[in-house]
PDB file of C-alpha atoms in Angstrom:
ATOM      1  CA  UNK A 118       0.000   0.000   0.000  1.00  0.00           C
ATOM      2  CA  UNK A 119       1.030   3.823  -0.304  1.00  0.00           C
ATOM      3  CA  UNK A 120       2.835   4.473   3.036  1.00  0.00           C
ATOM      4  CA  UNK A 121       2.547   8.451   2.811  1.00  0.00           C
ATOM      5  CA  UNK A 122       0.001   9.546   5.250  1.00  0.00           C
ATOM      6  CA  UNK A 123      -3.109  10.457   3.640  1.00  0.00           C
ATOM      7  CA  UNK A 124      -4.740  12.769   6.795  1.00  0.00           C
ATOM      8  CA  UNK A 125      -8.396  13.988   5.853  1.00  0.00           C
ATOM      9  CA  UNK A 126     -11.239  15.760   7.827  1.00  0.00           C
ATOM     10  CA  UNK A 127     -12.370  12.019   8.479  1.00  0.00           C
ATOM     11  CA  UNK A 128      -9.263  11.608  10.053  1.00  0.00           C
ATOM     12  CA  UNK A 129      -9.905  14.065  12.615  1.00  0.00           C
ATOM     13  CA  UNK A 130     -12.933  13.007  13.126  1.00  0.00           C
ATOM     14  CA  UNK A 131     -12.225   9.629  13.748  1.00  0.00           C
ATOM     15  CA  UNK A 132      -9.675  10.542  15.642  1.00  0.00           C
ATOM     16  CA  UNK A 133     -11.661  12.669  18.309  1.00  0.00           C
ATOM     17  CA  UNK A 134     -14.064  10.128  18.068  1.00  0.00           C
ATOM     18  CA  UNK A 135     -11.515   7.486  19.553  1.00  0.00           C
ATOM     19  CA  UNK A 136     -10.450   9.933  22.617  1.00  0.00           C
ATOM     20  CA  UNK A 137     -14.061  10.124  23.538  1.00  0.00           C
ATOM     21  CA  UNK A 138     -15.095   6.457  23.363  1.00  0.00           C
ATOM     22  CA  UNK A 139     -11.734   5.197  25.164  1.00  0.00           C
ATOM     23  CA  UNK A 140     -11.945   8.408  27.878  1.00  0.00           C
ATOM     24  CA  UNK A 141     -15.781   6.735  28.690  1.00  0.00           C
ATOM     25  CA  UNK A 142     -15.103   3.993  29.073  1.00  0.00           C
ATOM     26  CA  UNK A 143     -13.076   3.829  32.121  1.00  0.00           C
ATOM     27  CA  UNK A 144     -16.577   4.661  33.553  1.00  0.00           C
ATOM     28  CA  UNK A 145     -18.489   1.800  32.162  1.00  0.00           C
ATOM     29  CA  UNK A 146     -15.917  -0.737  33.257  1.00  0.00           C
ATOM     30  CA  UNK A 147     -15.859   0.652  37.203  1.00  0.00           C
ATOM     31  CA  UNK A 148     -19.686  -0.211  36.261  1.00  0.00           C
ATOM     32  CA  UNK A 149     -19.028  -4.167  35.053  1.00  0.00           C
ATOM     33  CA  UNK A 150     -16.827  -4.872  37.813  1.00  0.00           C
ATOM     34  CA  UNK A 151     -19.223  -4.421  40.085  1.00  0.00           C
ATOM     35  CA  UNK A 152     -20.740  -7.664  38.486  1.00  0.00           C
ATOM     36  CA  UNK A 153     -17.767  -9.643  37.299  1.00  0.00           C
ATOM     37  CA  UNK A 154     -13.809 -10.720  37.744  1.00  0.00           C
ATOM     38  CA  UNK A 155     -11.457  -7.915  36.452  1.00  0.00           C
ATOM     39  CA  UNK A 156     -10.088 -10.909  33.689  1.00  0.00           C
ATOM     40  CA  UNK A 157     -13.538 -11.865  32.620  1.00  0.00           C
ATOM     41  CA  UNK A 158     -14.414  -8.527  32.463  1.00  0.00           C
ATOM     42  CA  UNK A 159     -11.396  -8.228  29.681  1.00  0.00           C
ATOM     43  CA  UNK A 160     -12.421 -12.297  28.506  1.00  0.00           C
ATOM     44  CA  UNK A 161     -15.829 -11.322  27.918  1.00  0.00           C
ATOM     45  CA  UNK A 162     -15.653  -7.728  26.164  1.00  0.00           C
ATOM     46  CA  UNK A 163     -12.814  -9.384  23.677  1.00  0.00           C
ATOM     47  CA  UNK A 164     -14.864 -12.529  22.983  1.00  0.00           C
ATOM     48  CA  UNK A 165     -18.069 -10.391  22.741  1.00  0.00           C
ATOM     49  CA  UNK A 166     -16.078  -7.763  20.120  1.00  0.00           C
ATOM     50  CA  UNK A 167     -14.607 -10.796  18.411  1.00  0.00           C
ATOM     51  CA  UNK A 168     -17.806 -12.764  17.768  1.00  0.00           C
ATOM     52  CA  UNK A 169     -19.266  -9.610  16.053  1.00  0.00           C
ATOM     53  CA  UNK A 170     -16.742  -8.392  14.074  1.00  0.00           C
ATOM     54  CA  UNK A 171     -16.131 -11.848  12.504  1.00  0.00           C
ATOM     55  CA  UNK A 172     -19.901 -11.940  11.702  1.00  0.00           C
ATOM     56  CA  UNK A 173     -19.838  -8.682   9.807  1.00  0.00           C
ATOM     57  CA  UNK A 174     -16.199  -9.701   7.983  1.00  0.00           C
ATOM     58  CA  UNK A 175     -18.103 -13.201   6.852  1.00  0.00           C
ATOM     59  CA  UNK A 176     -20.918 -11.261   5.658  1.00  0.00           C
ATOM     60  CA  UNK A 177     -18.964  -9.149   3.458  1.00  0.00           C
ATOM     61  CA  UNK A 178     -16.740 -11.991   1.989  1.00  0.00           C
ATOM     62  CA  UNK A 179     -14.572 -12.967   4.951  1.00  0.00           C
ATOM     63  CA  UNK A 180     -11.402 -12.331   2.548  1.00  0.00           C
ATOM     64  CA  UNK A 181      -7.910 -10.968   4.366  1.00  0.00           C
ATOM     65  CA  UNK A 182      -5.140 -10.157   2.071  1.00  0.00           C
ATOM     66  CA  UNK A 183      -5.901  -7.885  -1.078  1.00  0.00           C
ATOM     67  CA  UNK A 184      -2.720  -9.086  -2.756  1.00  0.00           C
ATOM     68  CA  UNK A 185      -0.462 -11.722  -3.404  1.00  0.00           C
ATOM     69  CA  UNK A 186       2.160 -10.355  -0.760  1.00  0.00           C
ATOM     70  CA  UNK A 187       1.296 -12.183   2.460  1.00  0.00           C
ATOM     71  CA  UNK A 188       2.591 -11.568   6.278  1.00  0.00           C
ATOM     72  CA  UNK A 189       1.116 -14.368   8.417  1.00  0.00           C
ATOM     73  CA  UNK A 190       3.853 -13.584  11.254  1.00  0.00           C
ATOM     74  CA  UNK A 191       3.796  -9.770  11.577  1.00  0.00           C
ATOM     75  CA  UNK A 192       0.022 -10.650  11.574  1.00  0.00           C
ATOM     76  CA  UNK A 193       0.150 -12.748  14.161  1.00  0.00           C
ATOM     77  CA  UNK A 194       2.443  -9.958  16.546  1.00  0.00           C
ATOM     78  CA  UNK A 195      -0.237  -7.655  16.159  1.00  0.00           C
ATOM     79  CA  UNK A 196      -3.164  -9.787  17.146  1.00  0.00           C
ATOM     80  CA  UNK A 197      -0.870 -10.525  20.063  1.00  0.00           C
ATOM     81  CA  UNK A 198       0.192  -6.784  20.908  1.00  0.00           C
ATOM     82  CA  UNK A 199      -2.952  -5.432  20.236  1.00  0.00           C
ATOM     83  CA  UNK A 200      -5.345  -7.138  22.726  1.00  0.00           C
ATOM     84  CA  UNK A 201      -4.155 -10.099  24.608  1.00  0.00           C
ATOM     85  CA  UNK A 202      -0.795  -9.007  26.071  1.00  0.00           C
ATOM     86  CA  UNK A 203      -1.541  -5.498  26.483  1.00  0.00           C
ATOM     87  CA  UNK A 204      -4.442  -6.308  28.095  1.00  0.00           C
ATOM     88  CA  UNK A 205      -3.162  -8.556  31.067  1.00  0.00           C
ATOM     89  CA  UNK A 206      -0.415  -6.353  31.415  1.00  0.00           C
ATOM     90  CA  UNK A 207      -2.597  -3.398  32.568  1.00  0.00           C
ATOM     91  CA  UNK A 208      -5.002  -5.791  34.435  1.00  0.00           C
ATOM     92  CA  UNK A 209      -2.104  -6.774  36.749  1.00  0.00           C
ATOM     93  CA  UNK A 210      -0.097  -3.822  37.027  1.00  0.00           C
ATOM     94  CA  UNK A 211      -2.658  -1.343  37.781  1.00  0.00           C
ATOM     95  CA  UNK A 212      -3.029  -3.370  41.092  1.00  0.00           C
ATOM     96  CA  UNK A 213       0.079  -1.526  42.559  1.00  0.00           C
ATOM     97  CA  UNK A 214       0.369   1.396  40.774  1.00  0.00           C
ATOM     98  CA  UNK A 215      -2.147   4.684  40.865  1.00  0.00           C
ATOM     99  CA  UNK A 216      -4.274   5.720  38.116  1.00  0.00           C
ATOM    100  CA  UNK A 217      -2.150   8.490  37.760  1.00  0.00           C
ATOM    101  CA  UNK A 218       0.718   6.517  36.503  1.00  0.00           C
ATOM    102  CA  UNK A 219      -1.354   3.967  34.273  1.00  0.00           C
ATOM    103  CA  UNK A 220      -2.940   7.385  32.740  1.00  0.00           C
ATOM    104  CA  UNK A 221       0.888   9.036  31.819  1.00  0.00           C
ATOM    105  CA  UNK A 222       2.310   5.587  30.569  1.00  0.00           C
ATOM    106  CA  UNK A 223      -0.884   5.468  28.236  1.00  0.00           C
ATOM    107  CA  UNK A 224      -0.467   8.649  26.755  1.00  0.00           C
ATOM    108  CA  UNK A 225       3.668   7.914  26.841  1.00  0.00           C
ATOM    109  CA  UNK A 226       2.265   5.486  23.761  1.00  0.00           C
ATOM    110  CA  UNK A 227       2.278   8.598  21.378  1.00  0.00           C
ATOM    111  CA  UNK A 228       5.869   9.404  22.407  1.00  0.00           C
ATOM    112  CA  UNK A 229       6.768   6.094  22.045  1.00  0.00           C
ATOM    113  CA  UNK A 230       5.367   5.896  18.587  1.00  0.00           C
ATOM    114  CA  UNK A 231       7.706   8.756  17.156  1.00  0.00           C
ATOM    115  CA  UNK A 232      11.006   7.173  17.105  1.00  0.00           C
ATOM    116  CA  UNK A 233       9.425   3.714  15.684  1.00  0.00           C
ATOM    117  CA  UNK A 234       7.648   5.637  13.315  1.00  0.00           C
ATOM    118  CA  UNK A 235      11.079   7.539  12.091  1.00  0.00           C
ATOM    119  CA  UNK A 236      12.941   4.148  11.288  1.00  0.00           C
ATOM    120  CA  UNK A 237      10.552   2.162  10.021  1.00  0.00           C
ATOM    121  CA  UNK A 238       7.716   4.048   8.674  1.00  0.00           C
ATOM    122  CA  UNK A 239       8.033   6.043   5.427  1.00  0.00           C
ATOM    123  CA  UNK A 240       6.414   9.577   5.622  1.00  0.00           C
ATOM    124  CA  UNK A 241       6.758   9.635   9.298  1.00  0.00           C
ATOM    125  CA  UNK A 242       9.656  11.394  10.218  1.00  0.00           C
ATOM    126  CA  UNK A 243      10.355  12.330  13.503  1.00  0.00           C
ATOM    127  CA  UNK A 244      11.010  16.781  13.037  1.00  0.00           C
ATOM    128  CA  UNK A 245      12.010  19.044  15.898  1.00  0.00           C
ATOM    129  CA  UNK A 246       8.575  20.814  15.123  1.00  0.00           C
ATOM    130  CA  UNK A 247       6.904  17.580  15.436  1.00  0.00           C
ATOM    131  CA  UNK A 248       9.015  16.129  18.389  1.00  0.00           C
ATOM    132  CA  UNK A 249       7.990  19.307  20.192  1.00  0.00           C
ATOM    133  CA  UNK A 250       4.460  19.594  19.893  1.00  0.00           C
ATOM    134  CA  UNK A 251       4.508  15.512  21.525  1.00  0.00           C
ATOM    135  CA  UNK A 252       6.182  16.437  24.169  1.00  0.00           C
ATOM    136  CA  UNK A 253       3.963  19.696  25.037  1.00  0.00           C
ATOM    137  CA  UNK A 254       1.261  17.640  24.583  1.00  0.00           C
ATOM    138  CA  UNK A 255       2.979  14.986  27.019  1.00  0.00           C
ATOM    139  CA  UNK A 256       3.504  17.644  29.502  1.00  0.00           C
ATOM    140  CA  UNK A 257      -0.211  18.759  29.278  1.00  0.00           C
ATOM    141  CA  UNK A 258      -1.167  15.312  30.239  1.00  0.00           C
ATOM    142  CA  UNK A 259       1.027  15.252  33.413  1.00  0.00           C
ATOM    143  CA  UNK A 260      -0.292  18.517  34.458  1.00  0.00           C
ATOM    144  CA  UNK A 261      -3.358  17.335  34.082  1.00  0.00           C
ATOM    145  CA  UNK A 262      -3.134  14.155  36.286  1.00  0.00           C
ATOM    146  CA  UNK A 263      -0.913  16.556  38.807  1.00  0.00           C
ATOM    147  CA  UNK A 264       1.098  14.902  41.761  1.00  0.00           C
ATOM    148  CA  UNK A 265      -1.272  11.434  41.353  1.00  0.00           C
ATOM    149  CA  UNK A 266       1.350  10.256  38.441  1.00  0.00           C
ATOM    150  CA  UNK A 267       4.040  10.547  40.970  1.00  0.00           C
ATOM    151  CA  UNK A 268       2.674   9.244  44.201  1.00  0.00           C
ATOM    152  CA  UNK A 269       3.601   5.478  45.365  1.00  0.00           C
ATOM    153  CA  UNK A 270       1.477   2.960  46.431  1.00  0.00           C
ATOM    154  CA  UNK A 271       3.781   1.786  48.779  1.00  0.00           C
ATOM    155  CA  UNK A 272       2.974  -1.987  46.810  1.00  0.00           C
ATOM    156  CA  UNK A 273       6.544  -4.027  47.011  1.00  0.00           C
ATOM    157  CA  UNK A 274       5.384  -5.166  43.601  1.00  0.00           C
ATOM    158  CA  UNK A 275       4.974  -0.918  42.171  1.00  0.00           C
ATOM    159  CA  UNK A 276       8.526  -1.417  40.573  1.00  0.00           C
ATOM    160  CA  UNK A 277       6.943  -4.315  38.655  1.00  0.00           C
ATOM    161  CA  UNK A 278       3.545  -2.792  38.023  1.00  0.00           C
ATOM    162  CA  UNK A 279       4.966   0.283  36.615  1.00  0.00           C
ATOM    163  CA  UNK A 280       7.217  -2.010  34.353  1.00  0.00           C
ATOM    164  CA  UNK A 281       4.021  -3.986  33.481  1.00  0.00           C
ATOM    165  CA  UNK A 282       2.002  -0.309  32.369  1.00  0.00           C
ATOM    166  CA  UNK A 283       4.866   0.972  30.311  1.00  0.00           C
ATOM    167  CA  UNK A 284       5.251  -2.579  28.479  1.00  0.00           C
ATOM    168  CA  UNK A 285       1.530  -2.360  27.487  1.00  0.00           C
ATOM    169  CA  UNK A 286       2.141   1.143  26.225  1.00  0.00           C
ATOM    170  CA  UNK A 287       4.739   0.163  24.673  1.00  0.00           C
ATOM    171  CA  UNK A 288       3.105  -2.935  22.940  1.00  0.00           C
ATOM    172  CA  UNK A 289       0.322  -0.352  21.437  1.00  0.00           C
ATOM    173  CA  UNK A 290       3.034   1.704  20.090  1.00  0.00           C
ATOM    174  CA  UNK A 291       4.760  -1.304  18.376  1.00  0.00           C
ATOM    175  CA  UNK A 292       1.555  -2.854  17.087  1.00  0.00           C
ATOM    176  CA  UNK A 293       0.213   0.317  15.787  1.00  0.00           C
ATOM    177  CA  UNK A 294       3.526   0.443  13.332  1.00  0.00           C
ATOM    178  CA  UNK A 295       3.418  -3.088  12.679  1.00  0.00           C
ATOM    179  CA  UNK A 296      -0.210  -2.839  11.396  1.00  0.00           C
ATOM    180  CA  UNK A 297       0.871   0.164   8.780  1.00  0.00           C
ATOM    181  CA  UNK A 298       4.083  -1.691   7.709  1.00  0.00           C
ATOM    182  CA  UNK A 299       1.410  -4.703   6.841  1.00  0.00           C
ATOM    183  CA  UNK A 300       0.621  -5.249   2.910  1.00  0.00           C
ATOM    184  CA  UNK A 301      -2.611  -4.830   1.487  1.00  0.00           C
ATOM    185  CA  UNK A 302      -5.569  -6.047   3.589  1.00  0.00           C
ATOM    186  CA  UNK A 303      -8.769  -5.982   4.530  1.00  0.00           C
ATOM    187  CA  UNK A 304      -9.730  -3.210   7.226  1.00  0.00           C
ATOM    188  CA  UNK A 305     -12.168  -5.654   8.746  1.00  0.00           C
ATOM    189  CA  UNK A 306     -10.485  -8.736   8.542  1.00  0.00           C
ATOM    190  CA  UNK A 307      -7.371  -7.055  10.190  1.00  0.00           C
ATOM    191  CA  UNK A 308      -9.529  -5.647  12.869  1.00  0.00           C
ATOM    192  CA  UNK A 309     -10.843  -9.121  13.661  1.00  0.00           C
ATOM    193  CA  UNK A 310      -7.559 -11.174  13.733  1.00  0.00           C
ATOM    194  CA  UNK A 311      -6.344  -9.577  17.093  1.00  0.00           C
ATOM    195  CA  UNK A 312      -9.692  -9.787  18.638  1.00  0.00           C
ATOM    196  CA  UNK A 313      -9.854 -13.291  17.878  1.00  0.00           C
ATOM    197  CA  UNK A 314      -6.353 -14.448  19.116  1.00  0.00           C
ATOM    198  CA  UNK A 315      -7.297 -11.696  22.280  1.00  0.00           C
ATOM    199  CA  UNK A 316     -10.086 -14.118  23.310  1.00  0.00           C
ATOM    200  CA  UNK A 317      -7.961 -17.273  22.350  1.00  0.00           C
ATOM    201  CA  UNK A 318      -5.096 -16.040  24.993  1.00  0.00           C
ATOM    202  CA  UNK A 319      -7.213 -14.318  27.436  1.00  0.00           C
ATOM    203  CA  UNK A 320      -9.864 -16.933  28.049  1.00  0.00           C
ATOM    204  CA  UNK A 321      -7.836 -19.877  29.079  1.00  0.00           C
ATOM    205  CA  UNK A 322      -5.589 -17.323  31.392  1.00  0.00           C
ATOM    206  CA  UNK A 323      -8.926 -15.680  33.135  1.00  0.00           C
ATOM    207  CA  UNK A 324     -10.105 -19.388  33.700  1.00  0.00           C
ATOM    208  CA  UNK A 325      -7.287 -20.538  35.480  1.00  0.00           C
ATOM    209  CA  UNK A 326      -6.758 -17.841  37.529  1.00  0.00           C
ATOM    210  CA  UNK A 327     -10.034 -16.630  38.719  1.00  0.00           C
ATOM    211  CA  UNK A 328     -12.144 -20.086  37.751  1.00  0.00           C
ATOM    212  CA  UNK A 329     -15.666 -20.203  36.523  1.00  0.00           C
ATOM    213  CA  UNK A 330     -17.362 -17.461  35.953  1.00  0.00           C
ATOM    214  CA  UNK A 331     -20.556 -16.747  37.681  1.00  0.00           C
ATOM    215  CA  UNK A 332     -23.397 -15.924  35.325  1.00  0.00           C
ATOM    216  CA  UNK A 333     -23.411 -12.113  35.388  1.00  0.00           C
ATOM    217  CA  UNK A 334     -26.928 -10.343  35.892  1.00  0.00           C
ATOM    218  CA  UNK A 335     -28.680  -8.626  33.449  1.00  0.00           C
ATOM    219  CA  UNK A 336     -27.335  -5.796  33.959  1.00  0.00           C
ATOM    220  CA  UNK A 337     -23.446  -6.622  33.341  1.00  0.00           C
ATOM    221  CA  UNK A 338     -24.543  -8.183  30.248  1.00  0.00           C
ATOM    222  CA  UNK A 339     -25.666  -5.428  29.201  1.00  0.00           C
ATOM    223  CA  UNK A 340     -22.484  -3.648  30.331  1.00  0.00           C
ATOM    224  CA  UNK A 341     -20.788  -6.017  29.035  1.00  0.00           C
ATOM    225  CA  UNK A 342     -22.557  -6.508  25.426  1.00  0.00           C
ATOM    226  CA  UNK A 343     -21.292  -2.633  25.223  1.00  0.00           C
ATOM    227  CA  UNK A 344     -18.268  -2.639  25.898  1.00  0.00           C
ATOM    228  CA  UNK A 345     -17.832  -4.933  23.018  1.00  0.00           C
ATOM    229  CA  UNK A 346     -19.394  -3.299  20.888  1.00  0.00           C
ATOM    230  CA  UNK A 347     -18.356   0.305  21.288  1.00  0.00           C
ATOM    231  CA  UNK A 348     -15.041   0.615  22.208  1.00  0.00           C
ATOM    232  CA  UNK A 349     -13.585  -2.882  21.528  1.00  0.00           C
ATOM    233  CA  UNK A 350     -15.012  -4.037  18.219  1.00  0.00           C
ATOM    234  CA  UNK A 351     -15.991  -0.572  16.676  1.00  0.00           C
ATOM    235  CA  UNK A 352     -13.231   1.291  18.479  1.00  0.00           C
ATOM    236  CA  UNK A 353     -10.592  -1.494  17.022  1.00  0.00           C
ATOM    237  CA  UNK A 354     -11.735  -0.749  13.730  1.00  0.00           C
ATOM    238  CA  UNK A 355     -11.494   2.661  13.732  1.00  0.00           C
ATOM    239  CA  UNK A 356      -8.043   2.207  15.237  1.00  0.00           C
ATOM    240  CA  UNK A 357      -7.184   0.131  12.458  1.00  0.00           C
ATOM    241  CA  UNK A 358      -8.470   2.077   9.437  1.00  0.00           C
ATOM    242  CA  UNK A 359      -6.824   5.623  11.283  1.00  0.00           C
ATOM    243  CA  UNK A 360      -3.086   3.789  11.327  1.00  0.00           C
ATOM    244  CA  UNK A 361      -3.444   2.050   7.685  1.00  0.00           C
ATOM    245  CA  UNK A 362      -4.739   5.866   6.390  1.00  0.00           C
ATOM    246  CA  UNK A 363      -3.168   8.400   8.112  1.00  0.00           C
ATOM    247  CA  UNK A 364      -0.407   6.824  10.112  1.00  0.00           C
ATOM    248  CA  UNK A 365       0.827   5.676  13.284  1.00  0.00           C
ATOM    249  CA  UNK A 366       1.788   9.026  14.531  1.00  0.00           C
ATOM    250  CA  UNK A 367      -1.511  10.560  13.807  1.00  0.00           C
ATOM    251  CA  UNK A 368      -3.283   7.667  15.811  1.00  0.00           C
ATOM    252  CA  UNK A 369      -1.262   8.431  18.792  1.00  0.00           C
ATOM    253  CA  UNK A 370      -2.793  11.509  19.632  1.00  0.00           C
ATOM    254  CA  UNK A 371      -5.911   9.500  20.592  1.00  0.00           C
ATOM    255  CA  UNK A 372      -4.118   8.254  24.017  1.00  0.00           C
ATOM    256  CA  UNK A 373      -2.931  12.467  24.698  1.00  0.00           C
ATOM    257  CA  UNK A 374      -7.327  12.950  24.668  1.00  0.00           C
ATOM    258  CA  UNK A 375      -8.094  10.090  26.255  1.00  0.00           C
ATOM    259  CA  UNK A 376      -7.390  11.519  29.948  1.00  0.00           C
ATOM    260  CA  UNK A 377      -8.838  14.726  29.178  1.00  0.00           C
ATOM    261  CA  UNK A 378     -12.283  13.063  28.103  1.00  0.00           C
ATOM    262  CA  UNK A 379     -12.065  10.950  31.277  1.00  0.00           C
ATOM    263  CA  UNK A 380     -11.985  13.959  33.592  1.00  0.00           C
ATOM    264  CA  UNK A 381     -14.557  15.904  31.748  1.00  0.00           C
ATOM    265  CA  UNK A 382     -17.156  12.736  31.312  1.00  0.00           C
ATOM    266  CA  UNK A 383     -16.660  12.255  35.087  1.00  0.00           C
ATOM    267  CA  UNK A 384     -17.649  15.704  36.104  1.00  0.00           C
ATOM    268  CA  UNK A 385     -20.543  15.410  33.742  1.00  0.00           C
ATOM    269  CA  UNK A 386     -21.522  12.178  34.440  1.00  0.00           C
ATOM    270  CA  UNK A 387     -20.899  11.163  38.045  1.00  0.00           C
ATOM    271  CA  UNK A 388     -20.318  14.888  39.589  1.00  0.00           C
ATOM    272  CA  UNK A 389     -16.521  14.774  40.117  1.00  0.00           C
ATOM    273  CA  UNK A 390     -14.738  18.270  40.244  1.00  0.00           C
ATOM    274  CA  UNK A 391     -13.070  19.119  37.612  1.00  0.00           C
ATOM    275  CA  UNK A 392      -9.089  20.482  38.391  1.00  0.00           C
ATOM    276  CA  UNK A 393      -8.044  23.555  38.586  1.00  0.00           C
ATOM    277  CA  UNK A 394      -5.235  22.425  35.754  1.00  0.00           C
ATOM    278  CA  UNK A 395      -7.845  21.313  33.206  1.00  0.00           C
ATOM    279  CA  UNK A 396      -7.458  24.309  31.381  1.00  0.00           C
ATOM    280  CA  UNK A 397      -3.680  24.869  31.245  1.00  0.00           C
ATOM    281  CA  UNK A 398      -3.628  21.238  30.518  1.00  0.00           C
ATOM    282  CA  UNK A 399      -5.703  21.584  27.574  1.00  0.00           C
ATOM    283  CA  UNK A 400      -4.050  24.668  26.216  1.00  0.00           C
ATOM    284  CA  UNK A 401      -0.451  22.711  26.543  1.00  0.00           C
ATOM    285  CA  UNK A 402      -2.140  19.665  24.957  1.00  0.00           C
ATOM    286  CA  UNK A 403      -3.974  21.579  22.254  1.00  0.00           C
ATOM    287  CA  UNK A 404      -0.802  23.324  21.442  1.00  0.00           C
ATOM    288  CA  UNK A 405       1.123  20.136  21.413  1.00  0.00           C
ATOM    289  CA  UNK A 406      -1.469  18.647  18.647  1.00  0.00           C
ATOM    290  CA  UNK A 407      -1.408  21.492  16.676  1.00  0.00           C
ATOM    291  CA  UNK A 408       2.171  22.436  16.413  1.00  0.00           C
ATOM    292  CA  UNK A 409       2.801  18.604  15.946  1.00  0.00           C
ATOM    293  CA  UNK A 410       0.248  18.066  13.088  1.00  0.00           C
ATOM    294  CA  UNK A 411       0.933  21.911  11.575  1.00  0.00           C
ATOM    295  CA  UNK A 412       0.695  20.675   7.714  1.00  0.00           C
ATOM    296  CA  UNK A 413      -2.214  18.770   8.206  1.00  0.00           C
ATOM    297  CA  UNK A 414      -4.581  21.194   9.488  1.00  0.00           C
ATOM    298  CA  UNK A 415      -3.509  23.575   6.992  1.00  0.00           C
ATOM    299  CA  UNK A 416      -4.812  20.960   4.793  1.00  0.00           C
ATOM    300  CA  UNK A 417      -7.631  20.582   6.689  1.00  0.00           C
ATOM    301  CA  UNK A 418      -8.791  24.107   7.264  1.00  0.00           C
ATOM    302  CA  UNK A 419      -7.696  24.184   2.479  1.00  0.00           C
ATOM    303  CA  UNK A 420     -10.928  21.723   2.656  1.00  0.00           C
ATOM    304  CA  UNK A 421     -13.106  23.779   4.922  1.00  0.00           C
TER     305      UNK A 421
END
């Protein structure tokens, strides 16, 4: 495929569109696990996205490569880095670690993403202009989440659970260049394949170490049916088609909104105050974006 970012108003779009789903849905899930294990939680939301998303691929032909260049193995590492491992990771670590920290190494994906980009994605250079609006973005997000990123749990096994957040950030940031390095292939079928081998690694894992599940209630069913739908199986799509469009780089700034949507749903939601940082943090952020991404919104304000 053409490696040159192609970066359109449905970029954008998409791309807020991520931030919000993602920055919700820290909400729904404090919601499911008031019903269900923390690994069935991730089982079921995987297996749920997976079942769907293979339904609609078989309906529309079921067919994965679009050429006769094939990658089977770099296929494989993303289905792998993109659900399954990243998942547990953050499941166990965030057991000794605060929010605060899980939040920074998330959004550390997008500054982890530059320098993979810059060696082994064409069009994706890493600039001082670029490599400057990242980092004010980065610092945005720390401001943001204020002395919570640096506090200590006191856990013995924090060392380890910090190691464990910053290893599933970095497995996003590795999968996400994978998947545009990939040849020609179907948007759907690609978005299935790590769902699938998710559930196929996760479900044998949550069994053994938190046994049968009980049968949730209505209610976590519900829960649960959404969070496949919305931000596993839809959200993983739209992940996929941003990186094999507009790049890697341009996905990353999903994870920089993804903490500011989380504070803002909360206070509308469930009442929390909002910080007295929010706004620096999203002028530093906003900055960041812009002064990172300066040619593509001139293109995008030259469609407007």
């Amino acid at each position: 495929m053409n490696q040159t970012p192609d970066i359109k108003p449905k970029s954008w779009l998409m791309v807020a569109l991520l931030g919000l789903i993602w920055g919700g849905t820290f909400l729904v899930i404090e919601l499911a696990l008031q019903g269900i294990t923390p690994l069935w939680l991730a089982a079921a939301r995987i297996s749920f996205a997976a079942v769907l998303i293979l339904l609609v691929w078989r309906v529309k032909g079921g067919k994965l490569w679009l050429s006769e260049e094939r990658a089977w193995g770099s296929l494989v590492v993303v289905g792998v880095l993109s659900t399954a491992v990243p998942f547990m990771l953050l499941s166990w670590g965030q057991q000794f670690v605060s929010s605060g920290f899980a939040g920074v190494s998330m959004a550390g994906v997008a500054l982890m993403v530059l320098p993979l980009a810059h060696y082994l994605v064409p069009g994706e250079q890493m600039t001082f202009r670029r490599s400057l609006g990242f980092l004010i973005g980065f610092v945005g997000i720390i401001i943001l989440i204020g002395a919570q990123a640096f506090e200590s749990t006191g856990s013995v096994w924090e060392t380890a659970g910090r190691v464990a957040c910053l290893l599933a950030a970095g497995c996003y940031a590795v999968s996400s260049v994978i998947i545009r390095r990939l040849p020609a292939i179907d948007a759907i079928g690609l978005s299935s394949v790590p769902l699938l081998l998710g559930a196929a690694v996760v479900i044998p894992i949550a069994y053994l170490a938190e046994g049968a599940p009980a049968l949730p209630d209505g209610r976590t069913l519900l829960i649960l049916a959404f969070l496949g739908l919305v931000p596993t199986a839809g959200a993983t799509f739209l992940r996929v088609y941003v990186i094999r469009t507009a790049g890697p780089v341009f996905m990353s700034l999903t994870n920089y909104q993804v903490p500011i949507w989380s504070v803002l749903l909360g206070a509308l939601i469930l009442g929390e105050p909002l910080p007295s940082s929010l706004l620096l943090a999203l002028v530093l952020t906003l900055s960041g974006v812009a002064l990172s991404q300066y040619g593509a919104l001139r293109r995008l304000f030259g469609h407007i």
